[in-house]
Structures are given as C-alpha cells and as structure tokens.
mmCIF file with all atom_site columns, C-alpha atoms in Angstrom:
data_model
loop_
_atom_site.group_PDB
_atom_site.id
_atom_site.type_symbol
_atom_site.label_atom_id
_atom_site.label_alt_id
_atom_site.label_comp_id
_atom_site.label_asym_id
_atom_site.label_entity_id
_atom_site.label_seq_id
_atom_site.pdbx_PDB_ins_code
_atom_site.Cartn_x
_atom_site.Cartn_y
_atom_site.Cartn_z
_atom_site.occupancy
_atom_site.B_iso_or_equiv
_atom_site.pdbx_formal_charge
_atom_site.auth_seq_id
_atom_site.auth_comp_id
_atom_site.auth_asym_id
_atom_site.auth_atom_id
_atom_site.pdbx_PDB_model_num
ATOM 1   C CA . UNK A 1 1   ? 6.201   -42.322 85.646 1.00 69.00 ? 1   UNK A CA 1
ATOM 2   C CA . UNK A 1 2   ? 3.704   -39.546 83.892 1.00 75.00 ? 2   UNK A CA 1
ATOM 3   C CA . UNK A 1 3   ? 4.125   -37.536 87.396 1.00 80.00 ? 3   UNK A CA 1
ATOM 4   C CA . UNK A 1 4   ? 8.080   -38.243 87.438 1.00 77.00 ? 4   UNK A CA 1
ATOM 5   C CA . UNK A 1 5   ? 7.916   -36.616 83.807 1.00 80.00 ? 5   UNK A CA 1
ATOM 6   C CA . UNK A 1 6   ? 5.832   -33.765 84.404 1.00 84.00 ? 6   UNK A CA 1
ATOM 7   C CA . UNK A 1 7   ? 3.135   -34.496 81.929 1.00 82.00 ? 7   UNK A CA 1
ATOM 8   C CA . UNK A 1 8   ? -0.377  -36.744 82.089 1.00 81.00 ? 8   UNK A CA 1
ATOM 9   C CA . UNK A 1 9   ? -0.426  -40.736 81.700 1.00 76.00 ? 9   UNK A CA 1
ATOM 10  C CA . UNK A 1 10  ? -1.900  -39.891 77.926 1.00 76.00 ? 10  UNK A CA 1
ATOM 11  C CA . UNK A 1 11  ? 1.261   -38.235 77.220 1.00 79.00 ? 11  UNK A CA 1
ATOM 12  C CA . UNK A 1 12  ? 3.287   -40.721 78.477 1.00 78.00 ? 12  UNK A CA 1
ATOM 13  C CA . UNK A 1 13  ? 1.357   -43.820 76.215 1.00 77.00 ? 13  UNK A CA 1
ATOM 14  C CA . UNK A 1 14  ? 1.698   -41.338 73.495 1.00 73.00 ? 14  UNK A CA 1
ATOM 15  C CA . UNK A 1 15  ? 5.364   -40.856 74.029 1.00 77.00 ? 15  UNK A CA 1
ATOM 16  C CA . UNK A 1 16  ? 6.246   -44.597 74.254 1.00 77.00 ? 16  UNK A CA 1
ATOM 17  C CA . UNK A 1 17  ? 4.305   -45.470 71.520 1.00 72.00 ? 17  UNK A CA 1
ATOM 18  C CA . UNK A 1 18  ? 5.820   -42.668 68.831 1.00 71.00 ? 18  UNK A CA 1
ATOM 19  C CA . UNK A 1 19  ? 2.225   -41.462 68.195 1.00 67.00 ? 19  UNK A CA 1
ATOM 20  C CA . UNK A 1 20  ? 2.131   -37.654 66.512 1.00 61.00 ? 20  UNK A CA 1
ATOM 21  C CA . UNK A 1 21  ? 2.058   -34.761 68.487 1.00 64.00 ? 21  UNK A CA 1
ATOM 22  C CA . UNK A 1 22  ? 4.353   -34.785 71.084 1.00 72.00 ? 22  UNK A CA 1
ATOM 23  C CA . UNK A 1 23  ? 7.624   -32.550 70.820 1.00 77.00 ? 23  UNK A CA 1
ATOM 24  C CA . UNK A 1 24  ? 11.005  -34.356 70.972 1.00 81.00 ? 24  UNK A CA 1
ATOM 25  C CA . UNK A 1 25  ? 11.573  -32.926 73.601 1.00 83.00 ? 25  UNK A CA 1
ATOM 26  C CA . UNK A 1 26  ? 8.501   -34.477 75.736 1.00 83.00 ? 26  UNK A CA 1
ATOM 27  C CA . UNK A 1 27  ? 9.394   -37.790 74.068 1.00 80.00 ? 27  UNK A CA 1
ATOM 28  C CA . UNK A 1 28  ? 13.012  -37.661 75.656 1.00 84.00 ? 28  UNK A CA 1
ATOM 29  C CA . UNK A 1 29  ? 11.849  -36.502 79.093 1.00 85.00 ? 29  UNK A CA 1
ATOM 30  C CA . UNK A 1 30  ? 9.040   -39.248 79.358 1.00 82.00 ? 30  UNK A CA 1
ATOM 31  C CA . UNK A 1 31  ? 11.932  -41.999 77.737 1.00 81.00 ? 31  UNK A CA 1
ATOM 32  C CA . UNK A 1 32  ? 14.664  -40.515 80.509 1.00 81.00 ? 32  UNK A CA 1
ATOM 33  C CA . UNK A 1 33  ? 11.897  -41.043 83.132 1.00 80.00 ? 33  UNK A CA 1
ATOM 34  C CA . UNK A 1 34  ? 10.558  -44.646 81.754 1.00 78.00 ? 34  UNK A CA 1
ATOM 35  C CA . UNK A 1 35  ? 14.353  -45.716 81.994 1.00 74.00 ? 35  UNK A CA 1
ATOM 36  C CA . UNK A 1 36  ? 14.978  -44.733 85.639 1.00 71.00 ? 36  UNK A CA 1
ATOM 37  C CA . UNK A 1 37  ? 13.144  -47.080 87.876 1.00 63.00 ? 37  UNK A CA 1
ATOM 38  C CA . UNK A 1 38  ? 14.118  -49.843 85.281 1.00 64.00 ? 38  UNK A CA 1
ATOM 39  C CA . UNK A 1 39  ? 11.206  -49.674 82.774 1.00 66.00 ? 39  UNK A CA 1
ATOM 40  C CA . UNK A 1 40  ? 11.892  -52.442 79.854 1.00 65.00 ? 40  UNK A CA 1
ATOM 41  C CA . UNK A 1 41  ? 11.920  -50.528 76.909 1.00 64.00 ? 41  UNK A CA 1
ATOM 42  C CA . UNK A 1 42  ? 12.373  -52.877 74.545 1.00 64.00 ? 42  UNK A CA 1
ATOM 43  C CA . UNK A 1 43  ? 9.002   -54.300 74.559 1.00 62.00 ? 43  UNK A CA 1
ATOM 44  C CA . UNK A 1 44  ? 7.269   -50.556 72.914 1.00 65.00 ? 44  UNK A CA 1
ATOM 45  C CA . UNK A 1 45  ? 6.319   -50.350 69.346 1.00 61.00 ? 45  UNK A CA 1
ATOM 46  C CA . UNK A 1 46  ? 9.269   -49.045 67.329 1.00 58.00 ? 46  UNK A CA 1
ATOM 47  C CA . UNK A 1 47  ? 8.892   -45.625 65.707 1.00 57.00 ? 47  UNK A CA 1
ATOM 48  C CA . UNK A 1 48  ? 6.696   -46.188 62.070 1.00 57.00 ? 48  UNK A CA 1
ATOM 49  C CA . UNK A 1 49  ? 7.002   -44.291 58.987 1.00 55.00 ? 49  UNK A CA 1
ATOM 50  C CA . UNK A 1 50  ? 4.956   -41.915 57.730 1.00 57.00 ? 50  UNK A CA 1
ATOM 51  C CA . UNK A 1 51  ? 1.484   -42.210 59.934 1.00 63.00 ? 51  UNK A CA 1
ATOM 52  C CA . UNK A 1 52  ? -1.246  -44.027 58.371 1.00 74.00 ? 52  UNK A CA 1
ATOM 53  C CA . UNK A 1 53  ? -4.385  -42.180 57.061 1.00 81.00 ? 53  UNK A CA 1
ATOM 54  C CA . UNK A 1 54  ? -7.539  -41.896 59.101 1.00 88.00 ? 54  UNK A CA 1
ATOM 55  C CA . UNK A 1 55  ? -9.405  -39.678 57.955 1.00 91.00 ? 55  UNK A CA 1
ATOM 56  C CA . UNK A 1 56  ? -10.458 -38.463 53.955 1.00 94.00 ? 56  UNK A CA 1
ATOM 57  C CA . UNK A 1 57  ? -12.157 -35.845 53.064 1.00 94.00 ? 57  UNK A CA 1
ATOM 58  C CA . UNK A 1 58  ? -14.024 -35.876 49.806 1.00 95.00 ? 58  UNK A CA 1
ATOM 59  C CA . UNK A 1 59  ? -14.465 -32.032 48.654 1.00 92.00 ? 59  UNK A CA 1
ATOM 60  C CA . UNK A 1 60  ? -16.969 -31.378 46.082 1.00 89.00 ? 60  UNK A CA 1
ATOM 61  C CA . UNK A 1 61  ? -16.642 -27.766 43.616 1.00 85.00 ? 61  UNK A CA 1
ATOM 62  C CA . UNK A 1 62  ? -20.096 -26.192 44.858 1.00 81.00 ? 62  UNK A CA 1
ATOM 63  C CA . UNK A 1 63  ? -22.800 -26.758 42.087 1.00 72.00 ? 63  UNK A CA 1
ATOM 64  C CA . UNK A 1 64  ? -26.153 -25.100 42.237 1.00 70.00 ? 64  UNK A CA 1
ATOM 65  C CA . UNK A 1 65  ? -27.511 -28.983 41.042 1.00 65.00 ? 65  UNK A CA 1
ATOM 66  C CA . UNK A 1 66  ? -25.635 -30.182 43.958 1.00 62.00 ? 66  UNK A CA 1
ATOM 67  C CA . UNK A 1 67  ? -22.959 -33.506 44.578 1.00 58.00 ? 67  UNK A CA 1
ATOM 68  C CA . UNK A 1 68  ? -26.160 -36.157 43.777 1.00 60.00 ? 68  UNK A CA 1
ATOM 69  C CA . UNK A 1 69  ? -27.823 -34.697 40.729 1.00 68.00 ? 69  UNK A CA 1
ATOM 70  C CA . UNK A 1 70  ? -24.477 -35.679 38.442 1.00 75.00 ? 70  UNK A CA 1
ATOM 71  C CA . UNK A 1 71  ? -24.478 -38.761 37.927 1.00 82.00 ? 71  UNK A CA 1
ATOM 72  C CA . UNK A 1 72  ? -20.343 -38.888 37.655 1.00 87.00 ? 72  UNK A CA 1
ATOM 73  C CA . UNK A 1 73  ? -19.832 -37.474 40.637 1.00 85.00 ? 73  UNK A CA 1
ATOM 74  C CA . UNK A 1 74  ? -22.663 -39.742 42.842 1.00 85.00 ? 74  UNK A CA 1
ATOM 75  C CA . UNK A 1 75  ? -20.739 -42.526 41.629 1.00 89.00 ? 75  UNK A CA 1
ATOM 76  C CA . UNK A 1 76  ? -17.293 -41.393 42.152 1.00 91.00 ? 76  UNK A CA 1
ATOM 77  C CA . UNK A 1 77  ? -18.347 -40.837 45.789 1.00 91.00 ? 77  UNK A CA 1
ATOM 78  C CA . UNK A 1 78  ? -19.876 -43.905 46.043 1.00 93.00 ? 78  UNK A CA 1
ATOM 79  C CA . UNK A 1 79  ? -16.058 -45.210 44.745 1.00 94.00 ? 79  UNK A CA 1
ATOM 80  C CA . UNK A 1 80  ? -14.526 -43.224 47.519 1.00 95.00 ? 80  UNK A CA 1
ATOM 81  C CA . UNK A 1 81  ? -16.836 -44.357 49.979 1.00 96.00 ? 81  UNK A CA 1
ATOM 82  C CA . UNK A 1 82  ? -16.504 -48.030 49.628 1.00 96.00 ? 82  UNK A CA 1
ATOM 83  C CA . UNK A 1 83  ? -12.631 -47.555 49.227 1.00 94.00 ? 83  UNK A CA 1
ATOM 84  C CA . UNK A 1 84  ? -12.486 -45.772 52.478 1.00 93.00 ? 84  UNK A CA 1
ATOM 85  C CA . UNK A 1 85  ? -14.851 -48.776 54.109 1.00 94.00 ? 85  UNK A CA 1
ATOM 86  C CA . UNK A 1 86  ? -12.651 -51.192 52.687 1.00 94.00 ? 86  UNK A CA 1
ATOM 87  C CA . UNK A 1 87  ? -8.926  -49.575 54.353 1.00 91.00 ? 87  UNK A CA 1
ATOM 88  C CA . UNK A 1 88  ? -11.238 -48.865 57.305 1.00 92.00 ? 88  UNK A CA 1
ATOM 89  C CA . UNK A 1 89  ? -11.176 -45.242 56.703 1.00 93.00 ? 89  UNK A CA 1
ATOM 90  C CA . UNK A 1 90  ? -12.959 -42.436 57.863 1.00 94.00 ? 90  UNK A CA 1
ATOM 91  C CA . UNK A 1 91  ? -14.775 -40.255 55.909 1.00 96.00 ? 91  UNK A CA 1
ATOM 92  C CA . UNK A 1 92  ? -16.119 -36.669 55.422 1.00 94.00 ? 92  UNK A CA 1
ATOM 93  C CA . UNK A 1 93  ? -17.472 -34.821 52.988 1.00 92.00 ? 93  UNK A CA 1
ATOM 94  C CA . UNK A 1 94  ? -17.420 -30.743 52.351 1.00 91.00 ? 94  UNK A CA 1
ATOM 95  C CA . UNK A 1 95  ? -18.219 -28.202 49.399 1.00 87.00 ? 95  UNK A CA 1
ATOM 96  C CA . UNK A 1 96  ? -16.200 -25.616 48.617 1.00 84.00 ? 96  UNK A CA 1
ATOM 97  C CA . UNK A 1 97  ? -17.725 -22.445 46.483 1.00 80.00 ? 97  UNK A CA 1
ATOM 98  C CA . UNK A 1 98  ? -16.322 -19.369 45.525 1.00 74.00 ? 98  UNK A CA 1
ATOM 99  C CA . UNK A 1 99  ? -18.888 -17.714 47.828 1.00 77.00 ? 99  UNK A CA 1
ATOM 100 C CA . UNK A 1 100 ? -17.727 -19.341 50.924 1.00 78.00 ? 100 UNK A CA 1
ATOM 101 C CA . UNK A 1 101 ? -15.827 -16.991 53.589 1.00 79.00 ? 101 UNK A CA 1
ATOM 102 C CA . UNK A 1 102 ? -14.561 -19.860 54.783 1.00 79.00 ? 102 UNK A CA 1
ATOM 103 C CA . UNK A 1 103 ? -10.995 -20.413 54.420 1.00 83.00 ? 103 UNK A CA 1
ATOM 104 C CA . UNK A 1 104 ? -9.744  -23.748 52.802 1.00 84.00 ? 104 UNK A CA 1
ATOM 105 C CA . UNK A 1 105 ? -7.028  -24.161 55.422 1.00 83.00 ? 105 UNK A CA 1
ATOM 106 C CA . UNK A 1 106 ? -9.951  -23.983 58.471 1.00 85.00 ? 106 UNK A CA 1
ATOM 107 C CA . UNK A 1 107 ? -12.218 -25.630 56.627 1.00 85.00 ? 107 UNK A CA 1
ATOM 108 C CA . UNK A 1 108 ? -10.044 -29.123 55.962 1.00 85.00 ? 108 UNK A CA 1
ATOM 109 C CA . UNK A 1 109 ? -8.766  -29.133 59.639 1.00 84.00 ? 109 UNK A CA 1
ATOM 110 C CA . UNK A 1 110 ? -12.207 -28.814 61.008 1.00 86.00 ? 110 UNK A CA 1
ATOM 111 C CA . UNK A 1 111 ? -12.604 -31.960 58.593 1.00 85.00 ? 111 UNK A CA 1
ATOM 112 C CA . UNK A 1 112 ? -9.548  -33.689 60.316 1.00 85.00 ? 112 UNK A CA 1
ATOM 113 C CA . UNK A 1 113 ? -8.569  -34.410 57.407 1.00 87.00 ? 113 UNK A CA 1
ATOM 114 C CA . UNK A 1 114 ? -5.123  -36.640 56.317 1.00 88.00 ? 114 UNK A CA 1
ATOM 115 C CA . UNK A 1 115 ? -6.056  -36.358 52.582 1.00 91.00 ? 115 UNK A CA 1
ATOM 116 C CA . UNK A 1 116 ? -8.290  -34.894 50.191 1.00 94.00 ? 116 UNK A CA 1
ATOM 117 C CA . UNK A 1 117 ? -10.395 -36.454 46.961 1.00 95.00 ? 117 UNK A CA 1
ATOM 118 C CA . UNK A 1 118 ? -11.118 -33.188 45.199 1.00 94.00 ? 118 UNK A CA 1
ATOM 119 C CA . UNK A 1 119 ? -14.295 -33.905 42.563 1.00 91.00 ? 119 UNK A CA 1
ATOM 120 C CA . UNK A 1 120 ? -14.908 -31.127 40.038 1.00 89.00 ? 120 UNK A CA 1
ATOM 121 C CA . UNK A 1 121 ? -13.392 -28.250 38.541 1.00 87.00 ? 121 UNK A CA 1
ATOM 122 C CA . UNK A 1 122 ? -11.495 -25.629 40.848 1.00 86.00 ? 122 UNK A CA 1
ATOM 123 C CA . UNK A 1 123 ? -10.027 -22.845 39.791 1.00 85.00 ? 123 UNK A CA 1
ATOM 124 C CA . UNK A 1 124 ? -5.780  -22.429 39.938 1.00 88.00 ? 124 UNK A CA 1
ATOM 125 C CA . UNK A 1 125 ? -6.382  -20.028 43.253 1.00 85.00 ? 125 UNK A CA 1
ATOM 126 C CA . UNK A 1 126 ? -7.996  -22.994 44.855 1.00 86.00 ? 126 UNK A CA 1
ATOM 127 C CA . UNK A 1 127 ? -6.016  -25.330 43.499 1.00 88.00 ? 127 UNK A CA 1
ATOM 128 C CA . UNK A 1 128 ? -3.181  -23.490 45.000 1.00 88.00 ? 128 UNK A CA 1
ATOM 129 C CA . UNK A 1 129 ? -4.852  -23.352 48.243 1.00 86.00 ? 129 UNK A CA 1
ATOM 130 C CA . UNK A 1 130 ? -5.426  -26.942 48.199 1.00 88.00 ? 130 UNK A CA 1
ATOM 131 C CA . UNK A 1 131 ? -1.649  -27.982 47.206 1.00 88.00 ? 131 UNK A CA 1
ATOM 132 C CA . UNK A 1 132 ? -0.709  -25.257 50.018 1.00 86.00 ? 132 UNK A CA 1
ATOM 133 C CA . UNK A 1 133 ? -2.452  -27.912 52.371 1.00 86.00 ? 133 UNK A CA 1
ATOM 134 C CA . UNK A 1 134 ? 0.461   -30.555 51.657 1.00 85.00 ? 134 UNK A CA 1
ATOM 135 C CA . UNK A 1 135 ? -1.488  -33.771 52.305 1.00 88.00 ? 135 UNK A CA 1
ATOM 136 C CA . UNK A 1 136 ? -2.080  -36.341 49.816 1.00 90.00 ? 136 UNK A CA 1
ATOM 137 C CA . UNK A 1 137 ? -4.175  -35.244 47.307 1.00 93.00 ? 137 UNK A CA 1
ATOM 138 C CA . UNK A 1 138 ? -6.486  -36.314 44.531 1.00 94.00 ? 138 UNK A CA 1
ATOM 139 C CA . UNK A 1 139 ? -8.166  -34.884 41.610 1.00 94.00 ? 139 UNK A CA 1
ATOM 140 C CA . UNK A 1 140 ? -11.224 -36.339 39.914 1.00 93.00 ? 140 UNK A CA 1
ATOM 141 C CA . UNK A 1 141 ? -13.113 -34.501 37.026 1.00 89.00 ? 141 UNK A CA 1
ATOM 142 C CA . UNK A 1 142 ? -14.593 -35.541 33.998 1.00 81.00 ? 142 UNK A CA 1
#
C-alpha cells in the first residue's frame, strides 16, 4: 500500500491513524490507496480532538541565585514534576534571561514542547513572545 501511495510504511500508519503531521492531501492519497485492494477501513482509530500533550516545558526567568536556591520556585517544580509523572508526561526544563541570543520561538521547539509552565517574572516583551507561541500556557509567580 505505502509503495501504491508514493510515500514510506510510517506515513501510511500515520495516515490511517490521524496522527499530526501529514498534509490532507497525503492522508487522502494513502486512504484512496488503502481502499483499492479492499482494505477494511472501518477497523482504524477515528480522527481525535485536539492531540494530547506530551511534552511540558517548565521555563524558569533566569536568576543569578538560580531555579533551586528559592524555595517557591523548587517546590513549584517539584508540583510540576509530579503532575507531569502522574498524566505520564514528559518533561523539560529551560531558563530564559534577557541576555540570551537565543530566540524564544527556537528555544521551546528545541524543547518539543506542547505547553509551557512559566515560573517567575517576565517582562511584557517576553510575555508577548511567549503568548506568540500559542500553546497552552501557564504562569506561576509569587
């Protein structure tokens, strides 16, 4: 079927099952090709709402003490850690400063993040960059 379709088996599982990141228009070709030699598709996964997080990343305002010097925000991690254990989450944890030449967009993707916990104060420009991201987003601060 993948060969019929032009594209690799992974692309084909992917297709079937409505996972992310395959254009419609890949989804139709690999359905049109599943449907030829008599492929049941009744049997696949329907298509799900909005896809389930994997991934959090907890981003930390840059403090010359550091994340585990403040009490507040050891704890708060600690929070978001056993939350994320609990819903079988990944996470990941980053600092952003206003030093870093980094940019927030480059920085959460190389995170793979699907949603932020943002602990400590940032500044409306980076609060602007972080709604800009447009994933589900949290803000913790004394």
């Amino acid at each position: 079927m993948a060969k019929h379709a032009g594209v690799s088996v992974a692309t084909v599982s992917h297709s079937l099952n409505h996972q992310v990141g395959i254009s419609e228009e890949t989804r139709q070709r690999v359905f049109s090709a599943a449907s030829e030699p008599g492929y049941n598709l009744g049997n696949l996964r329907q298509p799900q709402g909005p896809q389930r997080l994997k991934r959090v990343t907890f981003l930390h305002r840059r403090l010359p003490e550091g994340v585990g010097r403040n009490p507040f925000y050891s704890h708060v991690l600690q929070g978001v850690e056993d939350a994320c254990r609990a819903e079988k989450l990944g996470l990941s944890y980053s600092s952003l400063g206003r030093e870093d030449r980094l940019p927030l967009p480059e920085l959460v993707a190389r995170q793979e993040a699907g949603g932020l916990v943002c602990a400590g104060y940032f500044g409306s420009e980076q609060l602007r960059g972080i709604l800009a991201l447009a994933l589900p987003t949290v803000l913790v601060d004394h």
